Coordinates of C-alpha atoms in Angstrom, one line a residue:
X234 CA 0.0 0.0 0.0
X235 CA 1.4 3.4 -0.9
X236 CA 2.7 5.7 1.8
X237 CA 2.7 2.9 4.5
X238 CA 6.5 3.3 4.7
X239 CA 5.9 6.7 6.2
X240 CA 3.7 5.5 9.1
X241 CA 6.5 4.8 11.6
X242 CA 7.9 8.4 11.3
X243 CA 4.5 10.2 11.5
X244 CA 4.1 12.0 14.8
X245 CA 1.2 10.6 16.7
X246 CA 0.6 14.2 18.1
X247 CA -0.2 15.4 14.6
X248 CA -2.7 12.6 13.9
X249 CA -4.4 12.6 17.3
X250 CA -6.2 16.0 16.7
X251 CA -7.5 14.6 13.4
X252 CA -8.9 11.6 15.2
X253 CA -10.7 13.9 17.7
X254 CA -11.9 16.2 15.0
X255 CA -13.4 13.3 13.0
X256 CA -15.1 11.9 16.0
X257 CA -16.5 15.3 17.2
X258 CA -17.9 16.0 13.7
X259 CA -20.1 12.9 14.3
X260 CA -21.1 14.0 17.8
X261 CA -18.6 11.8 19.6
X262 CA -16.2 13.1 22.3
X263 CA -12.4 13.4 22.9
X264 CA -13.0 11.2 25.9
X265 CA -14.4 8.4 23.7
X266 CA -11.4 8.7 21.3
X267 CA -9.1 8.5 24.3
X268 CA -11.0 5.5 25.7
X269 CA -10.7 3.6 22.4
X270 CA -7.0 4.4 22.0
X271 CA -6.3 3.4 25.6
X272 CA -8.2 0.2 25.1
X273 CA -6.1 -0.7 22.0
X274 CA -2.7 0.3 23.4
X275 CA -2.9 -0.2 27.2
X276 CA -2.0 3.4 27.8
X277 CA -3.6 5.2 30.8
X278 CA -5.1 8.6 30.0
X279 CA -2.0 10.2 31.5
X280 CA 0.3 7.9 29.5
X281 CA -1.6 8.8 26.3
X282 CA -1.3 12.6 27.1
X283 CA 2.5 12.1 27.8
X284 CA 3.0 10.5 24.3
X285 CA 1.2 13.4 22.7
X286 CA 3.2 16.0 24.7
X287 CA 6.5 14.4 23.8
X288 CA 5.5 14.2 20.2
X289 CA 6.3 10.5 19.7
X290 CA 6.2 9.1 16.2
X291 CA 4.0 6.0 15.6
X292 CA 7.0 3.7 15.9
X293 CA 7.8 5.0 19.4
X294 CA 4.1 5.3 20.4
X295 CA 3.5 1.6 19.7
X296 CA 6.9 0.5 21.0
X297 CA 6.2 2.1 24.3
X298 CA 2.6 1.0 24.6
X299 CA 2.0 -1.0 27.7
X300 CA 0.3 -3.7 25.7
X301 CA -1.8 -4.0 22.6
X302 CA -5.2 -5.5 23.6
X303 CA -5.3 -9.2 23.0
X304 CA -8.6 -8.8 21.2
X305 CA -7.2 -6.4 18.6
X306 CA -6.9 -9.3 16.2
X307 CA -10.8 -9.2 16.1
X308 CA -10.6 -5.8 14.4
X309 CA -11.6 -6.5 10.8
X310 CA -12.5 -4.3 7.9
X311 CA -11.1 -1.9 5.3
X312 CA -9.1 1.2 5.9
X313 CA -7.7 3.2 3.0
X314 CA -8.8 0.4 0.6
X315 CA -6.9 -2.4 2.5
X316 CA -8.2 -5.1 4.8
X317 CA -6.6 -4.4 8.2
X318 CA -6.4 -8.1 9.0
X319 CA -4.3 -8.7 5.9
X320 CA -1.6 -6.1 6.6
X321 CA 1.7 -7.8 7.1
X322 CA 3.8 -5.1 8.8
X323 CA 2.9 -5.3 12.6
X324 CA 3.4 -1.5 13.1
X325 CA 1.3 -0.5 10.1
X326 CA -1.4 -3.0 11.2
X327 CA -1.6 -1.5 14.7
X328 CA -1.8 2.0 13.2
X329 CA -4.6 0.9 10.8
X330 CA -6.4 -0.9 13.8
X331 CA -6.5 2.6 15.5
X332 CA -7.8 4.2 12.3
X333 CA -10.5 1.5 12.0
X334 CA -11.6 2.0 15.7
X335 CA -11.8 5.8 15.1
X336 CA -13.9 5.1 11.9
X337 CA -16.2 2.9 13.9
X338 CA -16.6 5.5 16.6
X339 CA -17.4 8.2 14.0
X340 CA -19.9 5.9 12.4
X341 CA -21.8 5.8 15.7
X342 CA -20.9 2.3 16.8
X343 CA -21.4 1.7 20.5
X344 CA -18.2 1.7 22.6
X345 CA -18.9 -1.8 23.9
X346 CA -18.9 -3.1 20.3
X347 CA -15.8 -1.1 19.3
X348 CA -13.8 -2.4 22.3
X349 CA -14.5 -6.0 21.5

């Protein structure tokens, strides 16, 4: 997939406001975005804010994550025209899992269903 090679170096702090904006446009909240991201990564709310503040790139963000949720492999679907479950690169797959969760949030899916 084109541009996937850039994902490790993209700053999470640059993408996070876009996630929040997308969710808020659909009447969801920053708190819900944080909840979903924390569910996926194992970060506490404080840990998440610390990653944003220190402007970690995606590689560092996921490397320092306390633990990717064991149910993350249940995240299925298409992001940017590619099935997330078929992405080979583990880092890119995790980043796309996060994109997919934010998409589901913005589409009005219940938090209980998003956090499988």
